Structure formats: C-alpha cells, structure tokens
Amino acid sequence: MLYNVDQAIQKTEEIIEQSKRVKKGLIQNLLTEGVRDRAEFEDYRLGPIDLEKPVDWKLKKFDDFSLTVQDGPHITPDYVEEGIPFISSQNVRPFRDKFDYSQYQKFISEETYEEVNQNCRPVKGDLIISRRATIGPTQLLRHNKQFAFFVGVAVIKTDDSVYNPFLEQLMNWSVMEKLWHLKSPGSTMKTLNLGTIKEQKVPLPDLEEQKEITRILRNMDDMVIQHENEKDSLRRLKQGLMQDLLSGEARTTNGDIPVLDAVAQHG
C-alpha cells in the first residue's frame, strides 16, 4: 500500500517538473517574441544579458511606473503568539493566493503593526519582492488581509500603465532572477537594494498584450499548483496509512490490497 502511494507521489512530482520545464520555455518565447505576428525585433540588454524584443515594446525603468518601492522596518519587532502576520522573504511564494507559512510564521500585535506599517500599507494588487537571502521571488498580493513586512521584502505599488499580474510573471522570469542576483551586493547575505529595483529597465508591451501573455502563463501556473496540491494530499494520505499500518490498527494479511482511488487516478 505504501509503495503504491510512493509511486503516485513520484509520478506527480515528475508531472510538476515537466510542467515547470514547459513554462520555462513558454515564458522565454512570450517575453522575447510576444503573442502577435511581428516582423521586426531589436536587440537589447538587461544588465550583462543580451536579449531580443519586439520593436514596439518599450523599455521602462521601474521608477517610471512605480508609485512606491518600500521595504519594511530595519529592526526586529516584538513577536506575539497570535496577531497580525509578519512577512519575511521565506513567506513569498509566486503565483499563489496566499503566503507560504510552512517554514516560517511570526505575528505582531495591533500596536506594533500601526508603528511598522505607517509609511506603507500593502493592498490587494501590490507586488511583494524578496530582497534578502532568497533574491528575486515576487508575489502578487491577491487578498486584502492585514500583514506587516520585514526589511527582507519590499512592496511595489504601480500606476495603471502596467498590469501587475504581468509584472509578477516578468519578475519571476529566470532572466530577471539572474539579473537580480548579479545586482545584489554581499557575500554571506546578498541584498537587492531599493534603488537598484527603481533604476532597472524592463520590456513592456501594451496593456492588452500584457494581459494576453499573463492569461497564457497563468494556465500553466494553475496546472502546477493543482499537481502540487495533489502531491500534498498524497503525502498526508501516506502519513495516515503509515500510522494505521505500523500501529496495527489496520492489517494487510489474508486479503488483497485494494488500490485507493487517490492512488489509482495516477496510473
């Protein structure tokens, strides 16, 4: 029984990795060629990286379309057992509806929240970028729940000339990830400076093409997320089976072992 579940987990992981590889190739094409039929392209550089883009795409600095690029407080606040979530770089998980609290979860009081968030309060639609330790991952804020954020992340608020779901895709492009690392000083603790973000130029199509590119890539993200949820369910299933089988609450002797529906659907 456990072997069957292990096989299902392995196959699901293979599907996830394959989907990620497909998206990596897809985003490379879409962010260099676009979705429209074109005959004219031009070379440009992102830092030391040589790339190509449609001639009608604009190269704009973040400072040209961002209203705010703000990091969190540079001091560690007093934590409480329950309260308002305090976000670090470990919580940023691109393309998800919520933050990742599986490895790190801290809370602060309402009073502390009022102190540390007085200069910049994130709202739905803002971008949250990790700028310390893990450099570059960027998550679009898809909820209006209260939270505060540490110096290791920054909030980016933009004007209406850009479509932030497109920016989330662009900023998590492997080319941008490489660029952020190259531009982050430090040996033991790399830090992406706010000024570096503001001055960085990025290729931008018009709003309609930004939305079309995002729609295509979002379909791939949804597929990956679906399979990751299935893998998590299978792992929980295995944990439950192990507890029952190894404790003797369930036995497999003197009978056929049925293949559970949750396993059978994976072949």
C-alpha angles and dihedrals in degrees: 000000000000091000090055091053092046089053091051091050091049093050091048091051089051090052090050093051092047091050091050091051091050091050092048090058093041095052091047090057096042095048093049102035106022124210100281129084107260137169101191127069134161137206121244139162134239099199104304093343118105114215143160131232139172111276092238093058114099127227107222135174118236085240089064094063105017119096093189138012104181134163127205130259118306093223130073110248127218108272125218131199094246132015140080116354116252110211127214133174089274091067098054111107116169121230094012127121093230141022122275111250097168095106105021133026126163133166136204132195125259090251093053090046091057090052100047098038100046094104099045130013115189117226135186110294097032121120123239114203127190109229104170134057094348103042124208112004106137128194128196110227105239099176141051098227117135119256139150125219137219129231089263092074134047134206119227118200117187140191124245095269090087134050107230096208085060091050089052089057093044095048093050092049109121089239091058092044089055091046094051090052092049090051096046113095123211137078106219097022115024116203129195105216121224091232090056091055093048094050096045115110120217133185113255128186120197118288096262093054090045088057094046093050090048092051092055095047093043090061088060092047091052090052092052092046091050092054092044089055089050090051091051090050091051091050091052089048090053092050090052092047092049092052092049097042099042093045092052094242088121126033133197101194124114095019148062118276109237118220107235119234090241088060100035093060088065093059 
